[in-house]
């Protein structure tokens, strides 16, 4: 028996109500905030991701689905959504449009991770990118959007963590301080952190190992080392968030797993939960990425949220979500003449905008009614020999169990 590959899932019809709900809410938020949809290819030139995400990150080191295609090109399945959007921005000269350019995407993301609850090898993200402006009010806009998406979905008890990790001017001296600090405590670090210490010191801050966590409490904080511009940017952002009534916690441990972030980083997770896969969304500013990818200097900010994690949290909180509608009518029949009538009627109902299913094969009326029940329809139409002769149908209300006879050409109208 074949099975879906490890870390992937089939999203079956009963689950689709969640997905449809989330995508609809996401699109509505985007429309409200003026973000337009972009779709980029599922795979890209591998170098796009190596360059942007960073060679010493977990994603590039061990999680990318990369392969050489039949033409000899190095290809990677999209492990995140931001770099492809930036590539498209540069490729299509979007710097000529009024700035910032506000875009959103809903895309499948591929990472070769160790599968567990909330962590998969293929997952889906809804993300937004606001490209071409450095104003901290734009950071606040993006955070506000993320927050309101969750509120509109009906999620409760979420917490917003915020940090600033500075820019190319103020981060290097900070990283030196951080490296010195952790080097002094190298013996207590976990194996991963010992390895990361030289190349990706910032990531030590979000290690979940208890001894590393304890060390991190006393570690130098990026916000104490910000240059004046970064410091002002961060101060303004906090003021705007207060203005928008968005409660946040300054979290000096927050750095995120991709190298391209500058200044603002943020994450939203269920309050009080900690661990590697509790964040339902996060993002930040990436002012140097566009230039790294060959574009003009273009400050930008964005966020992404995992759709599977949203579904998990909606279920956990037993949030009321609208269920996708099932067909309205099931058309049952007895005998071949009635079947001709049933097929014609089903087509007519569909053309009239009423969703309908026709019974198939010859089954007893009892079996057909049972099938109608299971398919969840609100009405069953029954056509027998008498009905064919009198050009009428029996209409059965499934919930009430009541039946009435209706002329066949009045049925669509009656159902509407
Ligand atoms: P990231 O691109 O790592 O910042 O992730 C953004 C969001 O995507 C996270 O907050 C999660 O909600 C979700 N996410 C990231 N990785 C996975 C994964 N392997 N499986 C499921 N969801 C994920």
XYZ file of C-alpha atoms and ligand atoms in Angstrom:
439
model
C 0.000 0.000 0.000
C 1.228 3.460 -0.864
C 1.081 6.125 1.819
C 1.475 9.890 1.709
C 5.212 10.632 2.194
C 6.326 11.108 5.808
C 5.594 14.628 7.022
C 2.926 15.295 4.378
C -0.858 15.066 4.681
C -3.926 14.669 2.569
C -6.374 17.430 3.319
C -9.642 15.500 3.114
C -13.076 17.053 2.449
C -14.147 17.368 6.131
C -10.929 19.344 6.828
C -11.556 21.687 3.925
C -14.016 23.782 5.938
C -11.052 24.964 8.056
C -8.870 25.649 5.060
C -11.513 27.487 3.153
C -12.376 29.557 6.244
C -8.744 30.521 6.859
C -8.027 31.382 3.226
C -11.187 33.440 3.000
C -10.375 35.387 6.189
C -6.803 35.917 4.984
C -7.970 37.249 1.619
C -10.505 39.507 3.355
C -7.828 40.974 5.661
C -5.570 41.562 2.672
C -8.288 43.360 0.792
C -8.971 45.494 3.871
C -5.299 46.497 4.187
C -4.683 46.875 0.436
C -2.492 43.785 -0.155
C -2.727 42.054 -3.548
C -2.145 38.401 -4.266
C 1.006 37.109 -5.913
C 1.800 33.520 -6.852
C 5.333 32.371 -7.488
C 6.579 28.972 -8.706
C 6.776 26.001 -6.342
C 10.483 25.661 -7.129
C 13.263 28.167 -7.758
C 16.974 28.325 -8.487
C 18.583 26.810 -5.368
C 20.943 29.793 -5.008
C 18.017 32.131 -4.341
C 17.392 30.417 -1.005
C 21.002 29.725 -0.055
C 21.780 33.427 -0.496
C 18.755 34.829 1.226
C 18.088 32.418 4.105
C 21.803 32.016 4.849
C 24.243 29.107 4.521
C 24.543 28.542 8.255
C 20.839 28.262 8.976
C 19.025 25.001 9.739
C 16.916 25.393 6.625
C 19.846 25.635 4.203
C 22.118 23.256 6.111
C 19.730 20.355 6.357
C 16.140 21.033 5.362
C 15.996 22.013 1.706
C 14.505 19.736 -0.927
C 17.120 20.349 -3.604
C 17.884 18.417 -6.732
C 19.443 18.747 -10.145
C 16.774 18.700 -12.856
C 17.140 16.927 -16.178
C 18.659 20.055 -17.728
C 21.366 20.191 -15.060
C 19.894 23.163 -13.145
C 20.034 23.163 -9.334
C 16.462 23.447 -8.139
C 14.963 23.843 -4.636
C 11.344 23.383 -3.589
C 10.294 26.636 -1.883
C 11.312 26.405 1.827
C 9.837 29.867 2.579
C 7.836 32.555 0.840
C 9.760 35.823 1.136
C 12.757 35.285 -1.159
C 10.581 34.264 -4.153
C 8.441 37.390 -3.705
C 11.598 39.543 -3.605
C 12.913 37.769 -6.700
C 9.625 38.568 -8.471
C 9.770 42.196 -7.276
C 13.226 42.626 -8.840
C 12.439 40.602 -11.967
C 9.281 42.568 -12.757
C 10.690 46.016 -11.939
C 8.185 46.592 -9.138
C 10.390 49.390 -7.792
C 8.757 51.469 -10.561
C 5.350 51.068 -8.896
C 4.184 53.354 -6.083
C 5.968 52.176 -2.908
C 5.459 50.277 -0.758
C 4.231 47.395 -2.891
C 1.880 45.324 -0.715
C 1.638 41.654 -1.644
C 0.355 38.423 -0.147
C 0.657 34.738 -0.937
C -0.779 31.384 0.086
C 1.743 28.698 -0.777
C 3.004 25.243 0.072
C 6.385 25.231 1.826
C 8.841 22.330 1.882
C 11.336 21.621 4.660
C 12.964 18.294 5.453
C 12.216 18.411 9.180
C 11.626 15.740 11.783
C 7.846 15.389 11.576
C 5.796 15.848 14.745
C 2.585 17.600 15.783
C 2.642 21.039 14.168
C 5.772 20.327 12.157
C 5.609 18.801 8.704
C 7.752 18.379 5.633
C 5.158 20.044 3.478
C 3.129 22.786 5.099
C 1.271 25.839 3.891
C 1.807 29.466 4.696
C -0.201 32.592 4.289
C 2.240 35.481 4.156
C 2.360 39.186 3.384
C 5.244 41.361 2.227
C 5.291 45.182 2.207
C 8.180 46.184 -0.029
C 9.841 49.549 -0.531
C 9.480 51.537 2.692
C 11.486 51.735 5.921
C 8.849 53.531 7.997
C 8.224 51.710 11.312
C 4.526 52.460 10.738
C 4.713 49.793 8.031
C 6.101 47.258 10.549
C 3.174 48.158 12.792
C 0.745 47.708 9.884
C 2.045 44.200 9.173
C 1.916 43.196 12.856
C -1.569 44.673 13.142
C -2.649 42.625 10.133
C -1.312 39.398 11.598
C -2.980 40.098 14.932
C -6.326 40.930 13.357
C -6.281 37.885 11.176
C -6.050 35.756 14.332
C -8.722 37.799 16.097
C -11.032 37.557 13.069
C -10.496 33.814 12.919
C -11.730 33.617 16.502
C -8.435 32.614 18.127
C -8.019 33.669 21.736
C -5.227 33.971 24.272
C -2.433 34.875 21.875
C 0.753 36.704 22.798
C 2.883 38.929 20.604
C 6.656 38.874 21.180
C 8.780 41.658 19.776
C 12.469 42.370 19.418
C 14.886 44.413 17.332
C 18.080 42.783 16.134
C 19.617 45.914 14.640
C 21.217 46.508 11.268
C 24.525 45.873 9.491
C 26.115 48.723 11.486
C 25.115 47.844 15.011
C 24.728 44.085 14.824
C 28.402 43.082 14.287
C 29.642 44.697 17.544
C 26.659 43.168 19.355
C 27.440 39.736 17.912
C 31.034 40.072 19.135
C 29.768 40.737 22.656
C 27.384 37.820 22.409
C 30.096 35.504 21.150
C 32.421 36.536 23.968
C 29.680 35.896 26.502
C 28.788 32.427 25.212
C 32.457 31.495 24.727
C 32.963 32.137 28.441
C 30.254 29.555 29.097
C 31.063 27.221 26.247
C 31.315 24.135 28.447
C 27.654 24.457 29.485
C 26.308 24.810 25.957
C 24.471 22.005 24.156
C 26.202 20.349 21.192
C 24.166 22.325 18.650
C 25.020 25.640 20.274
C 28.733 24.785 20.511
C 28.661 24.206 16.789
C 26.618 27.341 16.039
C 28.726 29.569 18.276
C 31.280 30.507 15.628
C 29.012 30.872 12.612
C 25.506 31.741 13.758
C 25.823 33.170 17.269
C 22.435 34.867 17.179
C 20.658 31.511 16.994
C 22.023 30.545 20.414
C 19.496 32.945 21.847
C 16.550 30.800 20.803
C 17.934 27.423 21.848
C 15.278 25.593 23.911
C 17.792 23.433 25.832
C 17.312 24.202 29.583
C 20.966 25.010 30.343
C 21.300 27.191 27.240
C 18.020 28.868 28.182
C 19.367 29.691 31.638
C 22.546 31.154 30.144
C 20.529 33.228 27.708
C 18.747 35.019 30.534
C 22.030 36.778 31.351
C 23.206 37.169 27.745
C 23.783 40.634 26.260
C 20.589 41.979 24.678
C 20.484 43.295 21.118
C 18.259 46.204 22.122
C 21.077 47.529 24.374
C 23.383 47.735 21.342
C 21.153 49.370 18.724
C 22.565 52.320 16.759
C 20.624 55.559 16.956
C 18.602 54.920 13.773
C 17.636 51.399 14.812
C 16.854 52.582 18.300
C 14.558 55.326 16.979
C 12.941 52.915 14.547
C 12.198 50.509 17.385
C 10.928 53.244 19.660
C 8.538 54.500 16.987
C 7.335 50.995 16.259
C 6.503 50.431 19.915
C 4.670 53.748 20.015
C 2.610 52.793 16.950
C 1.788 49.399 18.425
C 0.583 51.085 21.604
C -1.461 53.452 19.495
C -3.068 50.493 17.762
C -3.735 48.844 21.152
C -1.621 45.842 20.282
C -0.220 44.321 23.470
C 3.339 43.064 23.023
C 6.144 41.681 25.153
C 9.767 42.628 24.527
C 11.562 39.319 24.135
C 15.305 39.627 23.810
C 15.585 35.914 23.000
C 13.549 36.323 19.815
C 15.765 36.153 16.716
C 14.040 33.793 14.202
C 15.642 31.205 12.009
C 16.477 33.056 8.817
C 19.484 35.284 8.287
C 17.884 38.056 6.301
C 16.107 39.827 9.162
C 17.119 43.341 10.210
C 15.680 45.489 12.989
C 12.131 44.295 13.789
C 11.400 40.630 14.486
C 8.150 39.358 15.970
C 6.272 36.169 16.678
C 2.746 35.331 17.747
C 2.044 32.206 19.817
C -0.590 30.933 22.247
C 0.031 32.641 25.585
C 2.154 30.709 28.027
C 3.108 27.971 25.566
C 6.768 27.416 24.864
C 8.555 24.984 22.618
C 9.845 24.628 19.124
C 6.556 24.538 17.231
C 4.124 26.716 19.119
C 4.487 29.909 17.075
C 1.545 30.284 14.758
C 3.117 33.143 12.879
C 6.045 35.483 12.737
C 7.977 37.884 10.634
C 10.058 40.983 10.592
C 11.958 43.509 8.567
C 14.514 42.552 5.928
C 16.033 45.779 4.607
C 19.045 44.225 2.838
C 17.486 41.219 1.159
C 16.458 42.851 -2.096
C 19.977 44.189 -2.659
C 21.432 40.753 -1.876
C 19.248 39.368 -4.633
C 20.510 41.905 -7.161
C 17.832 44.583 -6.743
C 18.086 48.222 -5.699
C 18.246 48.895 -1.950
C 14.624 48.266 -0.904
C 13.618 48.160 2.754
C 10.793 45.708 3.412
C 8.826 43.951 6.108
C 6.566 40.895 6.170
C 5.073 38.036 8.103
C 3.941 34.472 7.525
C 1.622 32.145 9.345
C 1.370 28.378 9.063
C -2.089 27.262 7.985
C -1.762 23.797 9.592
C -0.936 25.469 12.919
C -3.956 27.727 12.571
C -6.151 24.661 12.004
C -4.584 22.951 15.053
C -5.248 25.963 17.253
C -8.786 26.504 15.960
C -9.542 22.877 16.794
C -7.856 23.059 20.179
C -9.900 26.141 21.076
C -13.038 24.548 19.616
C -13.625 27.702 17.588
C -16.913 27.807 15.719
C -16.198 27.809 12.024
C -18.654 27.754 9.127
C -18.977 24.312 7.599
C -18.767 24.147 3.805
C -22.208 23.549 2.333
C -23.227 20.069 1.173
C -25.488 19.545 -1.849
C -29.095 20.652 -1.311
C -30.973 17.909 -3.117
C -30.666 14.195 -3.763
C -32.776 12.913 -6.651
C -34.007 9.345 -6.179
C -36.047 7.330 -8.668
C -37.725 4.013 -9.303
C -37.560 2.503 -12.779
C -35.836 3.472 -16.003
C -38.420 6.049 -17.125
C -38.087 7.792 -13.783
C -34.313 7.681 -14.150
C -34.516 9.625 -17.460
C -36.624 12.204 -15.668
C -34.213 12.265 -12.691
C -31.180 12.910 -14.843
C -32.936 15.685 -16.737
C -34.201 17.212 -13.485
C -30.794 17.088 -11.759
C -29.215 18.942 -14.696
C -32.024 21.503 -14.615
C -31.604 22.086 -10.852
C -27.860 22.619 -11.253
C -28.443 25.099 -14.080
C -30.865 26.910 -11.782
C -28.096 27.225 -9.191
C -29.362 24.504 -6.842
C -26.720 21.924 -5.964
C -28.006 18.442 -6.644
C -26.916 14.809 -6.738
C -28.635 12.128 -8.778
C -28.892 8.607 -7.521
C -26.967 6.071 -9.608
C -27.688 2.455 -10.447
C -30.834 0.601 -9.498
C -31.310 0.523 -5.742
C -34.351 0.142 -3.547
C -35.985 3.381 -2.466
C -34.945 2.591 1.095
C -31.293 2.293 0.045
C -31.522 5.534 -1.914
C -33.009 7.419 1.026
C -30.273 6.056 3.241
C -27.692 7.320 0.770
C -29.412 10.716 0.681
C -29.213 10.857 4.473
C -25.517 10.042 4.517
C -24.746 12.684 1.871
C -26.194 15.306 4.217
C -28.684 16.842 1.756
C -31.617 18.867 3.036
C -34.106 17.516 0.519
C -34.691 14.338 -1.392
C -36.742 14.352 -4.559
C -38.442 11.048 -5.360
C -39.648 10.182 -8.841
C -41.662 6.991 -9.382
C -43.780 5.767 -12.285
C -46.821 7.739 -11.090
C -44.790 10.922 -10.844
C -43.474 10.432 -14.395
C -47.046 10.174 -15.637
C -48.302 13.162 -13.635
C -45.158 15.237 -14.311
C -44.652 15.783 -10.599
C -42.182 14.794 -7.887
C -42.317 13.971 -4.210
C -40.214 16.439 -2.210
C -39.031 15.167 1.160
C -37.654 17.498 3.830
C -34.988 15.326 5.431
C -34.875 17.069 8.813
C -38.643 17.168 9.302
C -39.420 13.915 7.496
C -42.322 15.699 5.743
C -43.265 15.038 2.127
C -45.281 16.932 -0.461
C -46.027 16.451 -4.149
C -44.963 19.294 -6.450
C -45.258 19.754 -10.236
C -41.839 19.049 -11.681
C -41.569 22.429 -13.408
C -42.230 24.226 -10.112
C -39.545 22.375 -8.138
C -36.581 24.707 -8.687
C -38.679 27.684 -7.688
C -40.024 25.896 -4.602
C -36.526 24.939 -3.476
C -35.217 28.454 -3.953
P 8.986 30.537 9.403
O 8.999 30.634 7.898
O 9.878 29.466 9.931
O 9.117 31.839 10.062
O 7.532 30.008 9.768
C 6.369 30.781 9.696
C 5.226 29.976 10.258
O 5.037 28.816 9.458
C 5.472 29.431 11.651
O 5.095 30.353 12.623
C 4.587 28.210 11.667
O 3.245 28.579 11.908
C 4.666 27.711 10.263
N 5.669 26.630 10.093
C 7.009 26.744 9.938
N 7.596 25.548 9.754
C 6.597 24.636 9.778
C 6.547 23.212 9.621
N 7.635 22.493 9.398
N 5.332 22.601 9.702
C 4.211 23.317 9.927
N 4.189 24.659 10.059
C 5.362 25.317 9.993
